Coordinates of C-alpha atoms and ligand atoms in Angstrom, one line a residue:
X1 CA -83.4 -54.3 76.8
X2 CA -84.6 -57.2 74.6
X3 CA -82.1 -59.4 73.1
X4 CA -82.4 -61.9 70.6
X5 CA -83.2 -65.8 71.6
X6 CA -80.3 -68.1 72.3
X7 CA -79.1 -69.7 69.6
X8 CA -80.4 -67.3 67.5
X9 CA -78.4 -64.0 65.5
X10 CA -78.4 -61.2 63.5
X11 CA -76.8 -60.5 60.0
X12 CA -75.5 -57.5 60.4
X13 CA -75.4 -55.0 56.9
X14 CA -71.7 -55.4 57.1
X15 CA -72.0 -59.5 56.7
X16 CA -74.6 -59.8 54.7
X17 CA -72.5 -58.8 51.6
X18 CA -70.6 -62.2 52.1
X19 CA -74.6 -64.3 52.4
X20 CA -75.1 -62.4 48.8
X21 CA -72.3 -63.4 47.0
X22 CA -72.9 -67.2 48.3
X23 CA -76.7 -66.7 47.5
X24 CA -75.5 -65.4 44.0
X25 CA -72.9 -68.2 43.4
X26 CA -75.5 -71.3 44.7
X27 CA -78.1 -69.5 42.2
X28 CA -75.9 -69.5 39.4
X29 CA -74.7 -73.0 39.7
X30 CA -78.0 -74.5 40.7
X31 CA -79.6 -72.7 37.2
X32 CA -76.2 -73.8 35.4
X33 CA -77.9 -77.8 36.2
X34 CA -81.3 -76.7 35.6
X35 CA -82.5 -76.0 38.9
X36 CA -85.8 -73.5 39.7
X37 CA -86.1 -72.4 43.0
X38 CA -89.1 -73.5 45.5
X39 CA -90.4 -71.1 48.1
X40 CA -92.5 -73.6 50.5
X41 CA -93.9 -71.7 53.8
X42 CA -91.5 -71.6 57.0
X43 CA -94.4 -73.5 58.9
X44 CA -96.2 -76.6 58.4
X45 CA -98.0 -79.2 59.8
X46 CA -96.2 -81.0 62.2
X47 CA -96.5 -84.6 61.2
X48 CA -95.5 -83.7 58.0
X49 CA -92.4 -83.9 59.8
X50 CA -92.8 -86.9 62.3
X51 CA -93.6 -88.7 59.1
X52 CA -90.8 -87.8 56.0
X53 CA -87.8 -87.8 58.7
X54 CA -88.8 -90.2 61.0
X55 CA -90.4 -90.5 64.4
X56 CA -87.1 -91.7 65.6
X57 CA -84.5 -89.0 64.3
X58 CA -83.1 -86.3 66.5
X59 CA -85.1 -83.9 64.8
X60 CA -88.6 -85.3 65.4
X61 CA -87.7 -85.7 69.1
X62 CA -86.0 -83.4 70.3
X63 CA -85.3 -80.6 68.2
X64 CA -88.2 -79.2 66.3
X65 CA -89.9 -76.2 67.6
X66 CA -93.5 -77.0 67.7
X67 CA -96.5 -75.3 68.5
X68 CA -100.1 -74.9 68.3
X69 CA -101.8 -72.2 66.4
X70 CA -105.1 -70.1 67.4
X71 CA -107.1 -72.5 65.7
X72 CA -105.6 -75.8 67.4
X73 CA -103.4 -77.3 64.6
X74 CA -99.8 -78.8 65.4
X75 CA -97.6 -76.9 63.5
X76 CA -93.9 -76.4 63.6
X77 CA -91.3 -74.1 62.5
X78 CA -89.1 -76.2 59.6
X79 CA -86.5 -78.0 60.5
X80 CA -85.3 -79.3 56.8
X81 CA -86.1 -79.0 53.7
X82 CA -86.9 -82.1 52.0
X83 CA -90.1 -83.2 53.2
X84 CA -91.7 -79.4 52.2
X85 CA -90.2 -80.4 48.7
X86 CA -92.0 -83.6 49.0
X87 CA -95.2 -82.5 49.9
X88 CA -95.0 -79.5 47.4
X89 CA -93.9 -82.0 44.6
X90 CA -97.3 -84.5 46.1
X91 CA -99.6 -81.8 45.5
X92 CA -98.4 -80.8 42.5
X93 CA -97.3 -83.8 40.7
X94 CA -100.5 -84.4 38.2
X95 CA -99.8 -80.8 36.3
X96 CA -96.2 -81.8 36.1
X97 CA -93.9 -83.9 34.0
X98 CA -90.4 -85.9 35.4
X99 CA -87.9 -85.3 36.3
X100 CA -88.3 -82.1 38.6
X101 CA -85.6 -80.5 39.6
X102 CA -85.8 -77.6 42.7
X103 CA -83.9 -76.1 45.1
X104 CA -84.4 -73.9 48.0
X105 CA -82.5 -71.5 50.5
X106 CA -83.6 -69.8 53.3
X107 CA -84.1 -70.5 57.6
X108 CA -84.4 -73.7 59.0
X109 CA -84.8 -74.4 63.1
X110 CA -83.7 -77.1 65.7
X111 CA -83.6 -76.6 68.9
X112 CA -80.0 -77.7 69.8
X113 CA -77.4 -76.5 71.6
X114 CA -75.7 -74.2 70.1
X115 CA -71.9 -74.0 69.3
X116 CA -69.7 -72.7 66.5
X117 CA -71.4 -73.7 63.6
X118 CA -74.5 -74.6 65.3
X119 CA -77.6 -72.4 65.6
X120 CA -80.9 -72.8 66.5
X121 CA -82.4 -70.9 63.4
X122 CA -79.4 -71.5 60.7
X123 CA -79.6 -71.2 57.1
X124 CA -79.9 -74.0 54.3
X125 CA -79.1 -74.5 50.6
X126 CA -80.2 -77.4 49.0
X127 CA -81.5 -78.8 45.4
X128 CA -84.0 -82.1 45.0
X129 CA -84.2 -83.8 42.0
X130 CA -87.4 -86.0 41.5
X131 CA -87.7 -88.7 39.1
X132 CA -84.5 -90.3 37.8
X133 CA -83.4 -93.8 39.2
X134 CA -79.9 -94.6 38.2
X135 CA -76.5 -93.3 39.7
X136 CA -76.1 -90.8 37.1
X137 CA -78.7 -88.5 38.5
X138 CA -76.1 -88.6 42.1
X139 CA -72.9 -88.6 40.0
X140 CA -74.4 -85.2 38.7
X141 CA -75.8 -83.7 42.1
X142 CA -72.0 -84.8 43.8
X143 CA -70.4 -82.6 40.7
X144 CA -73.1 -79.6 41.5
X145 CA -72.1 -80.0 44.8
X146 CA -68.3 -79.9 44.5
X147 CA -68.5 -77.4 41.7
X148 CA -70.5 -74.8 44.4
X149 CA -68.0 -75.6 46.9
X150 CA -64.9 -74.8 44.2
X151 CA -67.0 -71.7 43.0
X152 CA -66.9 -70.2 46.8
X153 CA -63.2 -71.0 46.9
X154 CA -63.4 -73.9 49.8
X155 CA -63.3 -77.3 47.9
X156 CA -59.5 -77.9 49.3
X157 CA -60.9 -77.7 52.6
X158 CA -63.8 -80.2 51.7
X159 CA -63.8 -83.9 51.3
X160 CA -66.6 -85.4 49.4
X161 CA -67.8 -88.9 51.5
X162 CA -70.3 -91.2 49.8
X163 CA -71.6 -94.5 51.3
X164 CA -74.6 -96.9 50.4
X165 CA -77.3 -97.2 53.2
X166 CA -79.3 -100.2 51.2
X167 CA -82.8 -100.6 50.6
X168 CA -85.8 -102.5 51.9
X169 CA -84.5 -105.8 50.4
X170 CA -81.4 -105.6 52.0
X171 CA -81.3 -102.8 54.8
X172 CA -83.8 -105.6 57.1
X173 CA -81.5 -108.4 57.5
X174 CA -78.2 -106.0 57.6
X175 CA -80.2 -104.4 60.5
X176 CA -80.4 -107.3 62.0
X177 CA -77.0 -108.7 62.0
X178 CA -76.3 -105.1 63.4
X179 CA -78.7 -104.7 66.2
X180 CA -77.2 -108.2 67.3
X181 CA -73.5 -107.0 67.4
X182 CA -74.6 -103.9 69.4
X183 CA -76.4 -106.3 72.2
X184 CA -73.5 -108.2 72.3
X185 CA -71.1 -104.8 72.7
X186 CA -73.9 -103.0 75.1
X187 CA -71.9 -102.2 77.8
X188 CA -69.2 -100.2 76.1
X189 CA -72.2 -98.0 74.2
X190 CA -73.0 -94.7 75.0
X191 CA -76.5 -94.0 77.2
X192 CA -77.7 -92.4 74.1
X193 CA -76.8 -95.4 71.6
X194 CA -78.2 -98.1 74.2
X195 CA -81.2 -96.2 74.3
X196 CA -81.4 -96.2 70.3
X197 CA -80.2 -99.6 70.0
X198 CA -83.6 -101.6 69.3
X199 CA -85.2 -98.6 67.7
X200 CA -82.6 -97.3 65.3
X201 CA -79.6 -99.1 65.6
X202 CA -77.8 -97.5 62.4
X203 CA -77.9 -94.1 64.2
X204 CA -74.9 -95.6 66.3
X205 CA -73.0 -95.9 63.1
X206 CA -72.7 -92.1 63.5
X207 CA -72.7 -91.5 66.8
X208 CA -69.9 -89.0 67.8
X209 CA -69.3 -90.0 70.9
X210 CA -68.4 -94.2 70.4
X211 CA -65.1 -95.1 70.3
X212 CA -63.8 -95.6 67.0
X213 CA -62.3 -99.0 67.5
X214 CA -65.6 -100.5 68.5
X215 CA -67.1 -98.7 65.4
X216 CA -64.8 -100.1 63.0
X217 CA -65.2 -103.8 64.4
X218 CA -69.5 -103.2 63.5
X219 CA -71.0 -105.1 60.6
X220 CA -71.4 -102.3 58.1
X221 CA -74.2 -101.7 55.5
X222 CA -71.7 -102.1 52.6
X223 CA -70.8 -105.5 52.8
X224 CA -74.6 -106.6 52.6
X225 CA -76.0 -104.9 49.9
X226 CA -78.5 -106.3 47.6
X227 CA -77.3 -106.9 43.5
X228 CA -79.4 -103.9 42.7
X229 CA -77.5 -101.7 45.2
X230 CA -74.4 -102.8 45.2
X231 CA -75.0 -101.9 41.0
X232 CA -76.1 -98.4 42.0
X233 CA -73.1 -98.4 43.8
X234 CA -70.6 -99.5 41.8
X235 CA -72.3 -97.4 39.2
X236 CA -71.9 -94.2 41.1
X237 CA -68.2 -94.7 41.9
X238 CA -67.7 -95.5 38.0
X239 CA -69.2 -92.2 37.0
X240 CA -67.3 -90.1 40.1
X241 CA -63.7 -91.6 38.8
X242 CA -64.7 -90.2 35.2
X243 CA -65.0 -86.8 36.2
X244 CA -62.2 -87.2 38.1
X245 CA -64.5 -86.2 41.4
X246 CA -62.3 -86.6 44.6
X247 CA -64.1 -88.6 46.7
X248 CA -63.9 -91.4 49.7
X249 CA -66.1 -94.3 51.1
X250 CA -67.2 -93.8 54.9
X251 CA -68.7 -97.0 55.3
X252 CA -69.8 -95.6 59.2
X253 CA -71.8 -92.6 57.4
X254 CA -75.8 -93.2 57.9
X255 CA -77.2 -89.9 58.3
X256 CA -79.2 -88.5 60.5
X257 CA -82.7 -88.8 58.9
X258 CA -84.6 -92.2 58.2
X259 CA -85.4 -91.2 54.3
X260 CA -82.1 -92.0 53.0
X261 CA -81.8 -95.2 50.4
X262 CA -79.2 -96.1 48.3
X263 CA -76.5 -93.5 48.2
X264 CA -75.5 -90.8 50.9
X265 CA -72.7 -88.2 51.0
X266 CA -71.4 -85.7 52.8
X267 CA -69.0 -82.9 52.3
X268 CA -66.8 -82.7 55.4
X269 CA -64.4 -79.9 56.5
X270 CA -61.4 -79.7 59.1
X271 CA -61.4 -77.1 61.7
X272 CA -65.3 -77.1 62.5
X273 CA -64.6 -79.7 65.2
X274 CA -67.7 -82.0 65.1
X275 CA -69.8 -79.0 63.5
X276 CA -68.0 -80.6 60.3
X277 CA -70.5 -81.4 57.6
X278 CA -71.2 -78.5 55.2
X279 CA -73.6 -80.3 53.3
X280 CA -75.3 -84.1 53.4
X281 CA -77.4 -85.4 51.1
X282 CA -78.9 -88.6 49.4
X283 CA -81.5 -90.6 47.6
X284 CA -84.8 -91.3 49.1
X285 CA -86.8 -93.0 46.9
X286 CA -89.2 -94.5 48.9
X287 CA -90.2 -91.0 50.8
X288 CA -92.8 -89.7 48.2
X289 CA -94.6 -93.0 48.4
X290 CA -94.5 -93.1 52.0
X291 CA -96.0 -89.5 52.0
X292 CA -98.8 -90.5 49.9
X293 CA -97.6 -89.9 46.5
X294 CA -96.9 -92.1 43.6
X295 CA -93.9 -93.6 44.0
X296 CA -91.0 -91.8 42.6
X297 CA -87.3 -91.9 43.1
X298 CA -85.6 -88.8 44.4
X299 CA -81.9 -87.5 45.2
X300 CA -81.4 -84.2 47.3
X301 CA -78.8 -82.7 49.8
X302 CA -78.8 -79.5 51.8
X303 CA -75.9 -77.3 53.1
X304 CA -75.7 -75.2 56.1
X305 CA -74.5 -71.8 54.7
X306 CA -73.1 -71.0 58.4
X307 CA -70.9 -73.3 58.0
X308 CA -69.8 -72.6 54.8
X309 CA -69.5 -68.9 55.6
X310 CA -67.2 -70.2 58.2
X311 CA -64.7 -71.5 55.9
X312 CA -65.2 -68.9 53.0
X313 CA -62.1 -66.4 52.8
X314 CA -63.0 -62.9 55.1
X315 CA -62.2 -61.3 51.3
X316 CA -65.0 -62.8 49.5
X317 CA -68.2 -60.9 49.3
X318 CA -66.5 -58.0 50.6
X319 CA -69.3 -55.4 52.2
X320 CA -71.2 -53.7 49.9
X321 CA -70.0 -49.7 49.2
X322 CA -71.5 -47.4 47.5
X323 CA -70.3 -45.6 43.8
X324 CA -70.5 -42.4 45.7
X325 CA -70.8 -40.6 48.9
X326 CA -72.7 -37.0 48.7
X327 CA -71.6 -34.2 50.6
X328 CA -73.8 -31.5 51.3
X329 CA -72.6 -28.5 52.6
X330 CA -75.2 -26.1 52.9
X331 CA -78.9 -25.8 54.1
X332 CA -82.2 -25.6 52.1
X333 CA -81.4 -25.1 48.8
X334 CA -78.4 -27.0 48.7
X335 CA -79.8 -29.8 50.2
X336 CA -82.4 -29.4 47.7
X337 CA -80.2 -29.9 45.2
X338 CA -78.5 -32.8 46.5
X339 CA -81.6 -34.2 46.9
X340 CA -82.2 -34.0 43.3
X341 CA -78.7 -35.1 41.9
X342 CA -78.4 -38.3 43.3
X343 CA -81.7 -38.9 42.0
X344 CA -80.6 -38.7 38.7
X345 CA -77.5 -40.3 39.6
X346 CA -79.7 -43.4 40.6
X347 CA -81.5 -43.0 37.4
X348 CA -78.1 -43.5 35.4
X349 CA -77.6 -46.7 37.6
X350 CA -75.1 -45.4 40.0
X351 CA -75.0 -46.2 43.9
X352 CA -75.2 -42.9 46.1
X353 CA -74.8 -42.4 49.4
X354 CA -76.3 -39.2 50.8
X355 CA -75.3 -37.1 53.5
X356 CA -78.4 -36.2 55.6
X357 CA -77.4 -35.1 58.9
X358 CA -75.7 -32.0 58.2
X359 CA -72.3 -30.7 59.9
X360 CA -69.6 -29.1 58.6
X361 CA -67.2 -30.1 55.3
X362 CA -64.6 -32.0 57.7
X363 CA -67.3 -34.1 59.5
X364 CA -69.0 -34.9 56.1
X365 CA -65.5 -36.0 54.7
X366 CA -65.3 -38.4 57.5
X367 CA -68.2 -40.1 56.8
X368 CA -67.7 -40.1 52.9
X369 CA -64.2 -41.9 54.1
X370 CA -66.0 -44.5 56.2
X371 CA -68.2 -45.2 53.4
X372 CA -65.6 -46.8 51.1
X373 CA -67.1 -45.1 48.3
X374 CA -63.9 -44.2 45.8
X375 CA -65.5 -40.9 44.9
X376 CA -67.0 -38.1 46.7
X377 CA -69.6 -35.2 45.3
X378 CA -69.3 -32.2 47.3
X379 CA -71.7 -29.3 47.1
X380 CA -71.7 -26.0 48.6
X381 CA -74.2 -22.3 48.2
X382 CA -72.2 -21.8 45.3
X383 CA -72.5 -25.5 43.4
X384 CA -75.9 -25.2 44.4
X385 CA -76.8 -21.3 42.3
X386 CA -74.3 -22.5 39.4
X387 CA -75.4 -25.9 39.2
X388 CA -71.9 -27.4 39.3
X389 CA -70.3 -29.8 41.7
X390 CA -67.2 -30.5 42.8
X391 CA -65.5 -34.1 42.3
X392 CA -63.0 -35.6 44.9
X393 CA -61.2 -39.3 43.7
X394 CA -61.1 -40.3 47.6
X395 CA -57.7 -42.1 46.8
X396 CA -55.6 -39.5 46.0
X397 CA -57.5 -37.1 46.9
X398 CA -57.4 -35.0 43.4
X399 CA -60.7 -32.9 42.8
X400 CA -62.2 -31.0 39.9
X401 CA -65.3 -28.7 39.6
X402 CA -68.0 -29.7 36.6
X403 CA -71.2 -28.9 35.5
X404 CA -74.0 -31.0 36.7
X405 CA -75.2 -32.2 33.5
X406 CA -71.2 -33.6 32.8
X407 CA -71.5 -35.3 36.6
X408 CA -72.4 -39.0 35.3
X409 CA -70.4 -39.3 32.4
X410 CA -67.5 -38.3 34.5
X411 CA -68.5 -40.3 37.2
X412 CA -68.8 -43.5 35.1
X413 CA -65.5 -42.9 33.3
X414 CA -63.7 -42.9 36.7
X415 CA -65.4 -45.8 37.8
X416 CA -63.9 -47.8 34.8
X417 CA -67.9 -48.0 33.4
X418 CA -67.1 -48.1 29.9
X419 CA -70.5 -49.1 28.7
X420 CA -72.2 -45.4 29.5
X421 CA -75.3 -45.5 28.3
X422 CA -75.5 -41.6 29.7
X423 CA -72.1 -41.0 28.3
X424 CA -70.9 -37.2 29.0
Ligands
ATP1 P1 -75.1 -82.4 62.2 O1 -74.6 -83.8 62.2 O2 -74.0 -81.4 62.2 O3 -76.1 -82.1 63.3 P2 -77.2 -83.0 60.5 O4 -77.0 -84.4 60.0 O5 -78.2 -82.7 61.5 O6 -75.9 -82.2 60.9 P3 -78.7 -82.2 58.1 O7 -80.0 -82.4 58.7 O8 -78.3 -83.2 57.1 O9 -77.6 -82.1 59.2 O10 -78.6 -80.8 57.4 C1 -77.7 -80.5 56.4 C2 -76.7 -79.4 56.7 O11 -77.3 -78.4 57.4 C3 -75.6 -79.9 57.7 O12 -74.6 -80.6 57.0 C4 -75.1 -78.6 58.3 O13 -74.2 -78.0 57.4 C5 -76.3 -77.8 58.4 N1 -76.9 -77.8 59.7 C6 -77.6 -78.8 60.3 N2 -78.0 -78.4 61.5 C7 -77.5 -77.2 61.8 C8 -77.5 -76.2 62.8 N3 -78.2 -76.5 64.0 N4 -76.8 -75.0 62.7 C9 -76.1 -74.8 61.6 N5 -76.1 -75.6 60.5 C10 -76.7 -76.8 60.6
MG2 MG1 -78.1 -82.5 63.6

């Protein structure tokens, strides 16, 4: 027997109702800000990666899942979203005008270990907005974000953190000043982080396994920002307190990916152990540049729909159940029959669910029950030669006989579809 690749899962029919609904909500709240969706390819070129997150993130070195094609190019399966955006928005940018705003959903892959809330192909949502400069354009992606949290019923269980990571002015000599402090606290840092320490010492910021204390005691990005960012800033948290947008500084927040300038955030839950961000975001502004385009300011985040799945109520996106569940008791002919009904019952719009396996009435019945569909259509010889049917509310188990031609009118009345465009 072949099973599926560690790390890696199924969504089975009875879950997938619950990914629709949150697919549905981030598509109606993405449009309600002006967002289009972008469909870049699940592979690309490998350095396309090594070069928009960084050589020296955990992605680029140990997590992507690389390989080489027929033809001998480096490719990889993506790990994020951004830097396809970028390279989509590079290629594109003469036909277009500022700013453009995209988002995305679909598989992303890392190779990690996997956990609760970790997965080695996972799913993302995410917007990127290209163009705008000031803190108004992240003031307005926070609100999306927090308004797509509130719409999926898990904003209580969410706090909004923001921090500024700097920019080239500033973010060299802050870098400094840290990369000191860490030599002089070497011996109480993690393999990992003393590993990191010359190359990228923010990443210790964030590193989950330092002891708080020491982490507290760093230098932090915040109190050596440049005037201009330290404006951004200020401007940010001005525009968050307006719309009265819960949120709190992390001054230890760097993220994980070398892009970032300016502002970052994070949505964090409780109860996902350290599998707690549900989405992370920030400005780059220096990435489409860096990639080879004209410079152009840019604000984005992503959101691991696992994880918000995780924390959604069981009762939203309930499975998906059909109007009706066809029972067809009877051979040929009847079948026949059925056959043709539900046809037309599709036709009028309505969700049927036919019986094709046969058996007797009480077996059928069964399987109309496990349906969930609230009514039943049962048909027999003689339905079939009169062309009637027989109704059944599943509920309380009431039935009625009916001529086929009355079937969808009656069907939509009991269904509370007032709107019958095939009224009886
Ligand atoms: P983490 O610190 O949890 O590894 P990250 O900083 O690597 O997260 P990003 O690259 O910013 O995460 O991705 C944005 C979001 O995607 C995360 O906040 C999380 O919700 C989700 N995510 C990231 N990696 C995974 C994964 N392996 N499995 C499931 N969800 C993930
Ligand atoms: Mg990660």
């Amino acid at each position: 027997m072949i099973q599926t690749v560690r790390g890696v899962r199924d969504i089975p029919p009875e879950e997938s109702g619950r990914w629709l609904f949150l697919e549905a909500c981030a598509r109606r709240v993405f449009a309600q800000y002006g967002y289009r969706e972008l469909r870049t390819p699940i592979f690309e070129r490998v350095e396309l990666f090594s070069r928009a997150v960084g050589e020296t993130s955990d992605i680029v070195e140990k997590e992507m899942y690389v390989f080489e094609d027929r033809g001998g190019d480096a490719l990889c399966l993506r790990p994020e979203g951004t830097a396809s955006t970028v390279r989509s928005f590079i290629e594109t940018s003469r036909q277009r005008s500022l700013p453009w705003r995209v988002c995305y959903m679909g598989p992303m892959f890392r190779y990690e270990r996997p956990q609760k809330g970790r997965f080695r192909q996972f799913h993302q949502l995410g917007c990127e907005l290209f163009g705008p400069e000031g803190p108004l354009a992240d003031a307005e992606m926070m609100a999306l974000v927090l308004r797509l949290l509130q719409e999926i019923g898990i904003q209580s269980a969410v706090t909004l953190e923001i921090n500024s990571l700097g920019c080239p002015v500033c973010r060299g000599p802050y870098r400094e000043k840290l990369t000191a402090h860490l030599e002089s606290v070497h011996d109480r840092l993690c393999g990992n982080c003393q590993r990191r320490l010359t190359r990228n010492p923010l990443r210790v910021l964030d590193c989950k396994e330092e002891d708080p204390a020491l982490l507290r005691d760093m230098p932090q990005m915040r109190d050596h920002l440049c005037a201009g960012c330290e404006a951004h800033f200020q401007g940010l948290v001005g525009h968050l307190e307006r719309l009265r947008l819960p949120y709190r500084i992390n001054p230890l927040m760097v993220r994980g990916l070398d892009y970032y300038h300016r502002t970052a955030f994070e949505a964090v839950a409780e109860g996902l152990g350290s599998q707690n961000a549900v989405a992370a975001g920030g400005r780059y502004d220096g990435l489409v540049a860096e990639m080879g385009g004209v410079a152009t300011p840019a604000v984005g985040f992503a959101m691991g729909m696992e994880r918000l799945l995780l924390l959604m109520d069981a009762q939203l996106g309930a499975p998906i159940r059909p109007d009706l569940y066809l029972v067809v008791a009877g051979d040929g002919p009847v079948e026949a029959y059925g056959l043709e009904l539900a046809e037309t019952m599709r036709s009028a719009g309505l969700t049927v669910e036919m019986h094709l396996t046969g058996g007797g009435m009480k077996s059928q019945m069964k399987h109309a029950g496990r349906s969930l569909a609230p009514l039943a259509v049962i048909l027999g010889q003689q339905e079939a030669e009169a062309r009637t049917v027989t109704l059944k509310r599943m509920e309380t188990g009431e039935q009625e006989g009916l001529s086929a031609e009355r079937l969808i009118g009656r069907v939509l009345t009991l269904l509370g579809r007032t709107d019958a465009s095939s009224a009886e």
